[in-house]
Amino acid sequence: MERFVEGNRAALQDHIRQHREIHVVMGNEACDLDSTVSALALAYFLAQSSPAPKAAFVPVLNIPRADFALRTETTFLLRDRGIPAASLVFRDEIDLRGLHHAGLLSLTLVDHHVLPGADAALEEAVVEVLDHRPLERDRGPPCQVTVEQVGSCATLVTERILQGPPGVLDGTTAALLHGTILLDCINLSPAAGKATPRDVACVSLLEERFPELPARDAVFGALQAAKFDVTGLTTEQMLRKDLKVISSDEVVVAISGIFEDLETFLLRPGLLQDLEAFCQGRGYAGLVAMTVSFNECYEPTRKLAVYSQQEPLRGTVSQGARLRHLWALPSCGSPQNLPFLGVLRRSQPCVRSPAAVPGTGGGDDAVPAPAAAAEPLGQRGHLRPGQHRGHSQEGAAHPAGSAGGPGGCWGPRGGGAAPSHPHEQPGGGVSPGTGRAPAVSPGCPGAGQPHRRGAAPRLPKIAASAPWLFGVWMKS
């Protein structure tokens, strides 16, 4: 894999110069870890398994290079496995329309199967689709379509590679696929409702063929920590980190996965001005900010915040997402003077993974985890100095509820403990300024149901004369 990636740019230039076919494998516009690894692994497999290939197989990351640093879990895993970012090919570094116009382009889509409107001209170049979202449109021959309901597109890529010629799958590719499936499927936790038997089988097969792979808990913990490392990011960068866009003939709406607790995000200084500038600058009629929290059993509850100056659009998004909306009550400790702000009580999480906002295909969930710096997984699963298998380093502080901390103990493989609340600090303390949730009075709509651990919602003040509405909902 390493040599293949390092030779990508040279192969691309050679084929352009010689006017030869270029077969691009490309993920979706969010370019998360699943899209990136699926593109890399499938392109590598096609290059290795195609008999006397005439085309150059080039994985393309579907974002500008400048945005790559925001994909923190992806940069972490690729760096950990020796894949240099300088060798990767990004969307702003290849002229797909020009190649298609010249008759040189073949396109395989992974982790999505519908091109955005801006890429409609490339539709006739699509020769294969590999996706794990529900099929939104049919593609006739000669396009080969594989759309299966599994937790991760990397699972479909793994199955494809394992069915191919022996010897193609190497340790680096296996580690990339292994980590991606674990992150996408919440460490294969049944309660999270994302993993299918095929995801579990692929992880087990990869571990059987490559026993040197690090333990599941360690891989998941390290990738979670890297994914939620938003240190120093501006609001605009936070919104771009996991951004999907849906559109109709009339409106364009952005959906951003937010990698911190929603209440923490809402307290960002100048948030409303930043949201207005973000939407106006990109032509979005509205924006949905989405987080997902998990309890100790990995059972999920989503929170959505909807921003738009158009009241009909807010209602449409709310109905489309099947949201329940309750105004904040004084007994819950929430502000009473925010006529444009709605807060939903804590609701019982559901075991199955709920449907996301229509058009996102379910999305890739943002799962709050303890804020901790990601540490290298260690090549081939080796322990760090002073560390013993199954035990933490002496004196190391691990976040409450974690499985030994990110990149922590290489304990036995299997599902780990759920992430603690992001406000909770090592040793069970609470970060400054968050406090604890007050007792629930009998009149509170959340009475008799578990409230989220940590702070009660403290939300930004919004003037009653503001022309926009900022609504907050929780969906179980």
mmCIF file of N, CA, C and O in Angstrom, residues 150-196:
data_model
loop_
_atom_site.group_PDB
_atom_site.id
_atom_site.type_symbol
_atom_site.label_atom_id
_atom_site.label_comp_id
_atom_site.label_asym_id
_atom_site.label_seq_id
_atom_site.Cartn_x
_atom_site.Cartn_y
_atom_site.Cartn_z
ATOM 1 N N VAL A 150 -24.683 -2.247 5.570
ATOM 2 C CA VAL A 150 -23.712 -2.614 6.602
ATOM 3 C C VAL A 150 -23.297 -1.339 7.327
ATOM 4 O O VAL A 150 -23.654 -0.235 6.922
ATOM 5 N N GLY A 151 -22.544 -1.503 8.414
ATOM 6 C CA GLY A 151 -22.193 -0.340 9.215
ATOM 7 C C GLY A 151 -21.147 0.556 8.598
ATOM 8 O O GLY A 151 -21.095 1.750 8.882
ATOM 9 N N SER A 152 -20.289 -0.002 7.749
ATOM 10 C CA SER A 152 -19.178 0.763 7.194
ATOM 11 C C SER A 152 -18.942 0.345 5.751
ATOM 12 O O SER A 152 -18.996 -0.849 5.424
ATOM 13 N N CYS A 153 -18.664 1.315 4.912
ATOM 14 C CA CYS A 153 -18.313 0.985 3.528
ATOM 15 C C CYS A 153 -17.014 0.191 3.482
ATOM 16 O O CYS A 153 -16.802 -0.632 2.588
ATOM 17 N N ALA A 154 -16.139 0.419 4.461
ATOM 18 C CA ALA A 154 -14.888 -0.336 4.527
ATOM 19 C C ALA A 154 -15.142 -1.837 4.657
ATOM 20 O O ALA A 154 -14.308 -2.653 4.253
ATOM 21 N N THR A 155 -16.277 -2.213 5.219
ATOM 22 C CA THR A 155 -16.645 -3.628 5.286
ATOM 23 C C THR A 155 -16.835 -4.199 3.884
ATOM 24 O O THR A 155 -16.359 -5.302 3.573
ATOM 25 N N LEU A 156 -17.526 -3.470 3.020
ATOM 26 C CA LEU A 156 -17.730 -3.926 1.642
ATOM 27 C C LEU A 156 -16.405 -4.006 0.890
ATOM 28 O O LEU A 156 -16.186 -4.935 0.102
ATOM 29 N N VAL A 157 -15.523 -3.064 1.134
ATOM 30 C CA VAL A 157 -14.207 -3.094 0.488
ATOM 31 C C VAL A 157 -13.406 -4.293 0.998
ATOM 32 O O VAL A 157 -12.736 -4.992 0.224
ATOM 33 N N THR A 158 -13.473 -4.547 2.301
ATOM 34 C CA THR A 158 -12.766 -5.697 2.874
ATOM 35 C C THR A 158 -13.264 -7.002 2.252
ATOM 36 O O THR A 158 -12.461 -7.873 1.870
ATOM 37 N N GLU A 159 -14.574 -7.145 2.142
ATOM 38 C CA GLU A 159 -15.128 -8.354 1.525
ATOM 39 C C GLU A 159 -14.651 -8.496 0.081
ATOM 40 O O GLU A 159 -14.300 -9.601 -0.359
ATOM 41 N N ARG A 160 -14.621 -7.404 -0.633
ATOM 42 C CA ARG A 160 -14.171 -7.437 -2.029
ATOM 43 C C ARG A 160 -12.717 -7.893 -2.124
ATOM 44 O O ARG A 160 -12.357 -8.720 -2.979
ATOM 45 N N ILE A 161 -11.884 -7.369 -1.257
ATOM 46 C CA ILE A 161 -10.460 -7.740 -1.278
ATOM 47 C C ILE A 161 -10.272 -9.201 -0.881
ATOM 48 O O ILE A 161 -9.486 -9.936 -1.500
ATOM 49 N N LEU A 162 -11.002 -9.640 0.152
ATOM 50 C CA LEU A 162 -10.854 -11.023 0.616
ATOM 51 C C LEU A 162 -11.346 -12.031 -0.414
ATOM 52 O O LEU A 162 -10.920 -13.190 -0.405
ATOM 53 N N GLN A 163 -12.235 -11.611 -1.294
ATOM 54 C CA GLN A 163 -12.718 -12.493 -2.354
ATOM 55 C C GLN A 163 -11.800 -12.496 -3.569
ATOM 56 O O GLN A 163 -12.001 -13.292 -4.490
ATOM 57 N N GLY A 164 -10.810 -11.613 -3.576
ATOM 58 C CA GLY A 164 -9.911 -11.485 -4.714
ATOM 59 C C GLY A 164 -8.726 -12.422 -4.635
ATOM 60 O O GLY A 164 -8.690 -13.355 -3.814
ATOM 61 N N PRO A 165 -7.738 -12.176 -5.470
ATOM 62 C CA PRO A 165 -6.548 -13.024 -5.489
ATOM 63 C C PRO A 165 -5.842 -13.018 -4.141
ATOM 64 O O PRO A 165 -5.783 -11.985 -3.466
ATOM 65 N N PRO A 166 -5.314 -14.151 -3.720
ATOM 66 C CA PRO A 166 -4.603 -14.192 -2.442
ATOM 67 C C PRO A 166 -3.321 -13.369 -2.498
ATOM 68 O O PRO A 166 -2.714 -13.208 -3.552
ATOM 69 N N GLY A 167 -2.947 -12.825 -1.357
ATOM 70 C CA GLY A 167 -1.701 -12.084 -1.278
ATOM 71 C C GLY A 167 -1.818 -10.600 -1.545
ATOM 72 O O GLY A 167 -0.835 -9.868 -1.366
ATOM 73 N N VAL A 168 -2.989 -10.125 -1.972
ATOM 74 C CA VAL A 168 -3.133 -8.694 -2.245
ATOM 75 C C VAL A 168 -3.214 -7.896 -0.949
ATOM 76 O O VAL A 168 -2.629 -6.818 -0.827
ATOM 77 N N LEU A 169 -3.949 -8.432 0.015
ATOM 78 C CA LEU A 169 -4.139 -7.715 1.280
ATOM 79 C C LEU A 169 -2.849 -7.726 2.094
ATOM 80 O O LEU A 169 -2.340 -8.787 2.465
ATOM 81 N N ASP A 170 -2.325 -6.541 2.373
ATOM 82 C CA ASP A 170 -1.112 -6.439 3.186
ATOM 83 C C ASP A 170 -1.459 -5.873 4.561
ATOM 84 O O ASP A 170 -2.593 -5.497 4.841
ATOM 85 N N GLY A 171 -0.454 -5.813 5.434
ATOM 86 C CA GLY A 171 -0.687 -5.392 6.811
ATOM 87 C C GLY A 171 -1.179 -3.965 6.937
ATOM 88 O O GLY A 171 -2.030 -3.664 7.783
ATOM 89 N N THR A 172 -0.647 -3.057 6.119
ATOM 90 C CA THR A 172 -1.060 -1.655 6.201
ATOM 91 C C THR A 172 -2.520 -1.491 5.799
ATOM 92 O O THR A 172 -3.305 -0.819 6.472
ATOM 93 N N THR A 173 -2.905 -2.120 4.679
ATOM 94 C CA THR A 173 -4.294 -2.034 4.230
ATOM 95 C C THR A 173 -5.223 -2.658 5.264
ATOM 96 O O THR A 173 -6.302 -2.117 5.544
ATOM 97 N N ALA A 174 -4.814 -3.790 5.837
ATOM 98 C CA ALA A 174 -5.641 -4.448 6.858
ATOM 99 C C ALA A 174 -5.837 -3.542 8.065
ATOM 100 O O ALA A 174 -6.939 -3.445 8.616
ATOM 101 N N ALA A 175 -4.774 -2.868 8.501
ATOM 102 C CA ALA A 175 -4.880 -1.984 9.664
ATOM 103 C C ALA A 175 -5.796 -0.796 9.384
ATOM 104 O O ALA A 175 -6.571 -0.369 10.251
ATOM 105 N N LEU A 176 -5.719 -0.249 8.174
ATOM 106 C CA LEU A 176 -6.587 0.869 7.809
ATOM 107 C C LEU A 176 -8.053 0.436 7.809
ATOM 108 O O LEU A 176 -8.926 1.133 8.341
ATOM 109 N N LEU A 177 -8.342 -0.718 7.211
ATOM 110 C CA LEU A 177 -9.713 -1.203 7.152
ATOM 111 C C LEU A 177 -10.220 -1.574 8.543
ATOM 112 O O LEU A 177 -11.363 -1.266 8.916
ATOM 113 N N HIS A 178 -9.384 -2.214 9.326
ATOM 114 C CA HIS A 178 -9.731 -2.644 10.686
ATOM 115 C C HIS A 178 -10.122 -1.439 11.543
ATOM 116 O O HIS A 178 -11.186 -1.417 12.181
ATOM 117 N N GLY A 179 -9.293 -0.404 11.544
ATOM 118 C CA GLY A 179 -9.582 0.783 12.346
ATOM 119 C C GLY A 179 -10.823 1.512 11.877
ATOM 120 O O GLY A 179 -11.609 2.022 12.686
ATOM 121 N N THR A 180 -11.015 1.562 10.567
ATOM 122 C CA THR A 180 -12.167 2.280 10.026
ATOM 123 C C THR A 180 -13.477 1.609 10.406
ATOM 124 O O THR A 180 -14.441 2.266 10.805
ATOM 125 N N ILE A 181 -13.538 0.291 10.299
ATOM 126 C CA ILE A 181 -14.769 -0.424 10.661
ATOM 127 C C ILE A 181 -15.061 -0.256 12.147
ATOM 128 O O ILE A 181 -16.212 -0.025 12.548
ATOM 129 N N LEU A 182 -14.032 -0.340 12.978
ATOM 130 C CA LEU A 182 -14.245 -0.186 14.416
ATOM 131 C C LEU A 182 -14.776 1.200 14.749
ATOM 132 O O LEU A 182 -15.691 1.354 15.566
ATOM 133 N N LEU A 183 -14.215 2.228 14.123
ATOM 134 C CA LEU A 183 -14.680 3.589 14.409
ATOM 135 C C LEU A 183 -16.096 3.795 13.889
ATOM 136 O O LEU A 183 -16.955 4.351 14.592
ATOM 137 N N ASP A 184 -16.366 3.363 12.677
ATOM 138 C CA ASP A 184 -17.692 3.549 12.077
ATOM 139 C C ASP A 184 -18.771 2.789 12.851
ATOM 140 O O ASP A 184 -19.905 3.262 12.953
ATOM 141 N N CYS A 185 -18.419 1.631 13.383
ATOM 142 C CA CYS A 185 -19.409 0.763 14.039
ATOM 143 C C CYS A 185 -19.348 0.844 15.557
ATOM 144 O O CYS A 185 -19.823 -0.047 16.262
ATOM 145 N N ILE A 186 -18.770 1.920 16.081
ATOM 146 C CA ILE A 186 -18.725 2.176 17.523
ATOM 147 C C ILE A 186 -18.183 0.956 18.272
ATOM 148 O O ILE A 186 -18.810 0.411 19.191
ATOM 149 N N ASN A 187 -17.032 0.516 17.817
ATOM 150 C CA ASN A 187 -16.332 -0.614 18.450
ATOM 151 C C ASN A 187 -17.182 -1.888 18.441
ATOM 152 O O ASN A 187 -17.083 -2.720 19.346
ATOM 153 N N LEU A 188 -18.047 -2.018 17.415
ATOM 154 C CA LEU A 188 -18.903 -3.190 17.223
ATOM 155 C C LEU A 188 -19.893 -3.388 18.375
ATOM 156 O O LEU A 188 -20.375 -4.500 18.602
ATOM 157 N N SER A 189 -20.212 -2.311 19.089
ATOM 158 C CA SER A 189 -21.141 -2.417 20.209
ATOM 159 C C SER A 189 -22.551 -2.720 19.696
ATOM 160 O O SER A 189 -23.100 -1.973 18.887
ATOM 161 N N PRO A 190 -23.182 -3.803 20.176
ATOM 162 C CA PRO A 190 -24.560 -4.101 19.744
ATOM 163 C C PRO A 190 -25.540 -2.997 20.127
ATOM 164 O O PRO A 190 -26.477 -2.709 19.396
ATOM 165 N N ALA A 191 -25.336 -2.368 21.280
ATOM 166 C CA ALA A 191 -26.266 -1.340 21.747
ATOM 167 C C ALA A 191 -26.258 -0.115 20.848
ATOM 168 O O ALA A 191 -27.257 0.599 20.764
ATOM 169 N N ALA A 192 -25.138 0.160 20.188
ATOM 170 C CA ALA A 192 -25.060 1.332 19.318
ATOM 171 C C ALA A 192 -25.895 1.153 18.063
ATOM 172 O O ALA A 192 -26.267 2.132 17.414
ATOM 173 N N GLY A 193 -26.168 -0.086 17.692
ATOM 174 C CA GLY A 193 -27.059 -0.346 16.573
ATOM 175 C C GLY A 193 -26.473 -0.100 15.205
ATOM 176 O O GLY A 193 -27.213 0.014 14.233
ATOM 177 N N LYS A 194 -25.143 -0.005 15.086
ATOM 178 C CA LYS A 194 -24.544 0.255 13.780
ATOM 179 C C LYS A 194 -23.904 -0.982 13.161
ATOM 180 O O LYS A 194 -23.924 -1.159 11.954
ATOM 181 N N ALA A 195 -23.301 -1.809 13.972
ATOM 182 C CA ALA A 195 -22.584 -2.970 13.442
ATOM 183 C C ALA A 195 -23.558 -4.061 13.005
ATOM 184 O O ALA A 195 -24.548 -4.342 13.680
ATOM 185 N N THR A 196 -23.265 -4.662 11.871
ATOM 186 C CA THR A 196 -24.014 -5.819 11.386
ATOM 187 C C THR A 196 -23.119 -7.057 11.512
ATOM 188 O O THR A 196 -21.907 -6.936 11.726
#
